[in-house]
Short mmCIF file of C-alpha atoms in Angstrom, two decimals:
data_model
loop_
_atom_site.label_atom_id
_atom_site.label_comp_id
_atom_site.label_asym_id
_atom_site.label_seq_id
_atom_site.Cartn_x
_atom_site.Cartn_y
_atom_site.Cartn_z
CA SER A 7 -133.81 -37.52 216.58
CA ALA A 8 -130.66 -38.43 214.68
CA VAL A 9 -129.13 -39.99 217.81
CA TYR A 10 -132.09 -42.43 218.06
CA LEU A 11 -130.91 -44.00 214.80
CA LEU A 12 -128.05 -45.62 216.74
CA VAL A 13 -130.62 -48.01 218.22
CA GLY A 14 -132.65 -48.21 215.01
CA CYS A 15 -135.48 -45.97 216.25
CA MET A 16 -137.28 -43.39 214.16
CA PRO A 17 -138.86 -40.18 215.49
CA LEU A 18 -142.35 -40.48 217.01
CA GLU A 19 -143.72 -38.40 214.12
CA VAL A 20 -142.88 -41.26 211.73
CA HIS A 21 -145.11 -43.71 213.60
CA TYR A 22 -147.88 -41.12 213.86
CA HIS A 23 -147.81 -40.51 210.09
CA LEU A 24 -147.73 -44.24 209.30
CA GLY A 25 -150.76 -44.71 211.53
CA MET A 26 -152.69 -41.99 209.71
CA LEU A 27 -151.81 -43.39 206.29
CA SER A 28 -152.70 -46.91 207.39
CA LEU A 29 -156.14 -45.74 208.55
CA LEU A 30 -156.66 -43.84 205.30
CA GLY A 31 -155.90 -47.03 203.35
CA ARG A 32 -158.35 -48.96 205.50
CA ILE A 33 -161.09 -46.40 204.78
CA LEU A 34 -160.46 -46.48 201.03
CA ARG A 35 -160.43 -50.30 200.96
CA SER A 36 -163.70 -50.56 202.84
CA ASN A 37 -167.01 -51.28 201.14
CA ASN A 38 -168.51 -48.31 202.95
CA GLY A 39 -169.59 -46.13 200.00
CA PRO A 40 -170.75 -43.14 202.07
CA LEU A 41 -167.43 -43.04 203.96
CA VAL A 42 -165.40 -43.15 200.73
CA ASN A 43 -167.64 -40.44 199.24
CA LEU A 44 -167.11 -38.33 202.37
CA THR A 45 -163.35 -38.70 201.92
CA LEU A 46 -163.54 -37.56 198.30
CA ARG A 47 -165.83 -34.65 199.15
CA GLN A 48 -163.63 -33.47 202.03
CA CYS A 49 -160.50 -33.62 199.89
CA SER A 50 -162.07 -31.75 196.99
CA THR A 51 -163.98 -29.05 198.84
CA SER A 52 -162.05 -28.33 202.05
CA ASP A 53 -159.53 -25.51 202.27
CA LEU A 54 -155.93 -26.73 202.36
CA LYS A 55 -155.48 -24.64 205.49
CA SER A 56 -158.23 -26.63 207.15
CA ASN A 57 -157.40 -28.83 210.15
CA SER A 58 -159.55 -31.60 208.69
CA TRP A 59 -158.09 -35.10 209.17
CA PHE A 60 -158.59 -35.84 205.47
CA ILE A 61 -156.72 -32.67 204.44
CA ARG A 62 -153.85 -33.64 206.74
CA CYS A 63 -153.77 -37.04 205.04
CA MET A 64 -153.68 -35.34 201.62
CA LYS A 65 -150.70 -33.30 202.76
CA LEU A 66 -148.94 -36.45 203.97
CA LEU A 67 -149.51 -38.14 200.60
CA HIS A 68 -147.95 -35.12 198.90
CA ARG A 69 -145.09 -34.87 201.40
CA TYR A 70 -144.04 -38.49 200.95
CA HIS A 71 -144.67 -38.55 197.16
CA LEU A 72 -147.47 -41.13 197.46
CA PRO A 73 -150.43 -41.50 195.05
CA ASP A 74 -153.36 -39.12 195.54
CA ILE A 75 -156.77 -40.19 196.89
CA SER A 76 -158.33 -40.84 193.48
CA SER A 77 -155.39 -43.00 192.36
CA LEU A 78 -155.56 -45.00 195.57
CA ILE A 79 -159.24 -45.74 195.03
CA GLU A 80 -158.56 -46.87 191.46
CA ASN A 81 -155.55 -49.06 192.31
CA ASN A 82 -157.18 -50.63 195.38
CA HIS A 83 -153.98 -51.80 197.11
CA THR A 84 -154.20 -54.66 199.59
CA LYS A 85 -153.51 -53.94 203.25
CA GLN A 86 -149.98 -55.36 203.11
CA GLN A 87 -149.17 -53.61 199.82
CA TRP A 88 -150.26 -50.24 201.17
CA LYS A 89 -148.37 -50.68 204.44
CA SER A 90 -145.23 -51.63 202.55
CA ILE A 91 -145.51 -48.65 200.17
CA CYS A 92 -146.07 -46.22 203.03
CA LYS A 93 -143.29 -47.62 205.21
CA LYS A 94 -140.75 -47.44 202.40
CA ALA A 95 -141.71 -43.88 201.41
CA VAL A 96 -141.92 -42.46 204.94
CA ILE A 97 -138.74 -44.06 206.29
CA SER A 98 -136.74 -43.14 203.16
CA HIS A 99 -137.87 -39.53 203.55
CA TRP A 100 -136.90 -39.35 207.21
CA MET A 101 -133.59 -41.17 206.80
CA GLU A 102 -132.56 -38.66 204.14
CA LEU A 103 -133.74 -35.78 206.32
CA LEU A 104 -131.90 -37.00 209.43
CA LEU A 105 -128.68 -37.90 207.65
CA GLN A 106 -128.53 -34.42 206.11
CA SER A 107 -129.02 -32.80 209.51
CA PRO A 108 -126.29 -30.36 210.64
CA VAL A 109 -125.94 -32.57 213.74
CA PHE A 110 -124.00 -35.07 211.62
CA GLU A 111 -121.46 -32.42 210.71
CA SER A 112 -120.68 -31.72 214.36
CA SER A 113 -121.48 -34.08 217.22
CA LEU A 114 -122.10 -37.17 215.04
CA LYS A 115 -119.21 -36.68 212.63
CA PHE A 116 -117.55 -39.96 213.65
CA VAL A 117 -120.67 -42.07 213.08
CA ASN A 118 -120.70 -44.29 209.98
CA LYS A 119 -123.89 -43.20 208.19
CA ASP A 120 -123.93 -46.38 206.11
CA LEU A 121 -124.67 -48.42 209.24
CA LEU A 122 -127.62 -46.30 210.33
CA VAL A 123 -130.68 -48.29 209.27
CA ALA A 124 -134.20 -47.99 210.64
CA GLY A 125 -135.03 -50.99 212.79
CA ARG A 126 -131.38 -52.07 213.13
CA CYS A 127 -128.92 -51.12 215.87
CA HIS A 128 -125.57 -49.53 215.10
CA PRO A 129 -122.58 -51.78 216.03
CA CYS A 130 -121.95 -49.65 219.13
CA TRP A 131 -125.06 -51.40 220.48
CA SER A 132 -125.53 -54.52 218.35
CA PHE A 133 -122.06 -55.81 219.31
CA ALA A 134 -122.61 -55.19 223.02
CA LYS A 135 -122.87 -58.29 225.19
CA PRO A 136 -126.12 -58.91 227.13
CA SER A 137 -124.66 -58.02 230.51
CA MET A 138 -125.10 -54.97 232.71
CA LYS A 139 -121.34 -54.39 232.73
CA ASP A 140 -121.06 -54.26 228.95
CA VAL A 141 -124.21 -52.15 228.60
CA LYS A 142 -122.60 -49.56 230.90
CA ARG A 143 -119.51 -49.64 228.70
CA SER A 144 -121.68 -49.08 225.61
CA ILE A 145 -123.39 -46.11 227.25
CA THR A 146 -120.04 -44.43 227.92
CA LYS A 147 -118.78 -45.11 224.40
CA THR A 148 -122.03 -43.90 222.83
CA ARG A 149 -121.81 -40.64 224.78
CA LEU A 150 -118.34 -40.09 223.35
CA LEU A 151 -119.50 -41.10 219.86
CA THR A 152 -122.43 -38.66 219.93
CA GLY A 153 -120.49 -35.77 221.45
CA THR A 154 -122.54 -35.72 224.67
CA TYR A 155 -119.66 -36.71 226.96
CA ILE A 156 -118.55 -33.63 228.90
CA LEU A 157 -114.81 -32.94 228.85
CA GLN A 158 -112.99 -29.84 230.08
CA CYS A 159 -112.78 -28.46 226.54
CA THR A 160 -116.55 -28.83 226.22
CA LYS A 161 -117.14 -27.01 229.51
CA SER A 162 -114.76 -24.25 228.47
CA ARG A 163 -116.42 -23.79 225.07
CA PHE A 164 -120.06 -23.74 226.15
CA ASN A 165 -119.99 -22.31 229.68
CA GLN A 166 -120.72 -18.65 230.33
CA PHE A 167 -118.00 -18.56 232.97
CA ALA A 168 -114.25 -18.77 232.36
CA ILE A 169 -113.33 -22.45 232.73
CA ASP A 170 -109.84 -23.79 232.22
CA PRO A 171 -109.86 -26.43 229.42
CA THR A 172 -106.71 -28.07 230.83
CA CYS A 173 -107.01 -31.75 231.73
CA PRO A 174 -107.67 -31.96 235.51
CA LEU A 175 -105.81 -35.29 235.74
CA CYS A 176 -102.42 -34.50 234.19
CA GLN A 177 -102.54 -30.67 234.05
CA LEU A 178 -100.46 -30.79 230.84
CA GLU A 179 -102.75 -29.82 227.96
CA PRO A 180 -106.42 -29.27 227.06
CA GLU A 181 -108.70 -32.23 227.73
CA THR A 182 -109.88 -32.98 224.21
CA THR A 183 -111.38 -36.33 223.11
CA TYR A 184 -108.01 -37.39 221.67
CA HIS A 185 -106.15 -36.44 224.86
CA PHE A 186 -108.72 -38.25 226.99
CA LEU A 187 -108.72 -41.47 224.95
CA ILE A 188 -105.11 -41.69 223.76
CA GLN A 189 -102.67 -39.18 225.24
CA CYS A 190 -103.31 -38.41 228.92
CA PRO A 191 -100.44 -39.98 230.92
CA ALA A 192 -102.61 -40.18 234.04
CA LEU A 193 -104.87 -42.64 232.20
CA HIS A 194 -102.10 -44.79 230.72
CA SER A 195 -102.78 -47.81 232.96
CA ALA A 196 -106.53 -47.60 232.24
CA ARG A 197 -106.06 -47.69 228.46
CA SER A 198 -102.95 -49.86 228.15
CA THR A 199 -104.56 -53.33 228.01
CA PRO A 200 -107.53 -52.51 225.71
CA LEU A 201 -105.39 -50.35 223.40
CA THR A 202 -102.85 -53.16 223.05
CA ALA A 203 -105.68 -55.58 222.24
CA ILE A 204 -107.03 -53.19 219.58
CA LYS A 205 -103.52 -52.87 218.11
CA ASP A 206 -103.22 -56.67 217.85
CA VAL A 207 -106.54 -56.89 215.98
CA ILE A 208 -105.58 -54.06 213.59
CA LEU A 209 -102.19 -55.65 212.87
CA GLU A 210 -104.01 -58.75 211.63
CA SER A 211 -105.28 -56.62 208.72
CA THR A 212 -102.41 -54.18 208.15
CA ASP A 213 -98.78 -53.38 209.01
CA THR A 214 -97.07 -51.55 211.87
CA ASP A 215 -96.54 -48.36 209.86
CA THR A 216 -100.27 -48.07 209.20
CA TRP A 217 -101.03 -48.64 212.88
CA CYS A 218 -98.59 -45.88 213.85
CA SER A 219 -100.13 -43.50 211.32
CA ILE A 220 -103.59 -44.20 212.78
CA ILE A 221 -102.76 -43.85 216.45
CA THR A 222 -100.72 -40.66 215.98
CA ASP A 223 -103.37 -38.96 213.85
CA GLU A 224 -106.02 -37.33 216.05
CA THR A 225 -108.95 -37.86 213.70
CA LEU A 226 -108.06 -41.45 212.74
CA ALA A 227 -107.36 -42.49 216.32
CA ILE A 228 -110.70 -41.14 217.54
CA GLN A 229 -112.44 -42.77 214.55
CA LEU A 230 -110.86 -46.14 215.39
CA ILE A 231 -112.02 -46.04 219.01
CA LEU A 232 -115.48 -44.58 218.47
CA ASP A 233 -116.52 -46.25 215.18
CA GLY A 234 -113.85 -48.42 213.56
CA SER A 235 -116.20 -49.36 210.70
CA ARG A 236 -115.53 -45.97 209.12
CA LEU A 237 -111.73 -46.20 209.25
CA PRO A 238 -110.55 -45.40 205.69
CA CYS A 239 -107.15 -47.09 205.78
CA VAL A 240 -108.10 -50.50 207.22
CA LYS A 241 -110.84 -52.89 206.07
CA LEU A 242 -112.04 -54.88 209.08
CA SER A 243 -113.84 -58.20 208.86
CA HIS A 244 -117.03 -58.67 210.88
CA HIS A 245 -115.13 -60.63 213.54
CA SER A 246 -112.31 -58.06 213.74
CA HIS A 247 -114.81 -55.20 213.92
CA ASN A 248 -116.57 -56.98 216.79
CA GLU A 249 -113.25 -57.38 218.64
CA VAL A 250 -112.29 -53.74 218.11
CA GLU A 251 -115.72 -52.60 219.30
CA TYR A 252 -115.43 -54.70 222.47
CA TRP A 253 -111.99 -53.40 223.43
CA ALA A 254 -112.98 -49.85 222.47
CA ARG A 255 -115.91 -50.12 224.90
CA VAL A 256 -113.54 -51.34 227.60
CA LEU A 257 -111.09 -48.50 226.89
CA CYS A 258 -113.77 -45.80 226.96
CA HIS A 259 -115.27 -47.08 230.19
CA ASN A 260 -111.89 -47.59 231.85
CA VAL A 261 -110.76 -44.00 231.26
CA HIS A 262 -114.22 -42.78 232.26
CA CYS A 263 -114.07 -44.61 235.62
CA ARG A 264 -110.66 -43.11 236.46
#
C-alpha cells in the first residue's frame, strides 16, 4: 500500500470506509425519523461483536476519532462539511499508518516522505513527460526507488539456491544499487551523458568539492539519482529538481537497457 502513495493513491480500504461514513451521514441528515431511530437503537442495543452495518460504522467513528452518532445528530453537519471532516480524518490516519510502516525503513528508505501526499504524484511521476518513452524510464527508476528492481545482490540474498552476487557485466564486485548506477565500468557509456548533465545541474547550486563528496558516497549518490529532493547537502530549486529527475530517469533506463 505504501508504494501506491508514489502516484497519490490510497488503499482501497480508505475509499470503502469513506463510502460507509458518507452513507451514515446521509442517513442521519435525512428527515426519515424511523430510519434515524433504527440507527440509534442498533447502536445502543447491538453487541459490539455484531456484524451489523451500524456497529461497523460506530467502530469506524471510534477508529478515526470522529464524533459519535448522538453528537452527529445534534450537530447536523451539511453534506460537504461531513465529507470534508471524514476525508481529513481518514486520510490523516492512513498517511500516518503508512509512513510508519517498516517498509519505509527498508525498500522505501530513499523516498522523501514529505512529498508523499494523497491525491498528488511524487516527482518520480509528476515530472515525467507525457510520452511512452519517458513513462518507461519512470517505471525503471521507480522500481529502483522502491527496491523492486532485481540485481544480483538481491537474487543472492533472497534465493534459496547459492547465487553469485558478482556483477554479470564486469565480474569485478557485487552488483549493488550503487555499483549498478555509478561504478560498473561496463555501463560507463550508458551513464556518462546523463551523469554529466546531473553534475552540471548540481554545480549550479554548489561547488565541485560537494559534488565529489556526493558521488563518492554510496548513500548520497543513490539518493541523488533516485530522489534528489531528499539530498541533505544541496537545496535544489523546482527547475533544477525537474532537470535532475529527467536525467536520473535517463540514466536508470540506460543502464537497465544495457
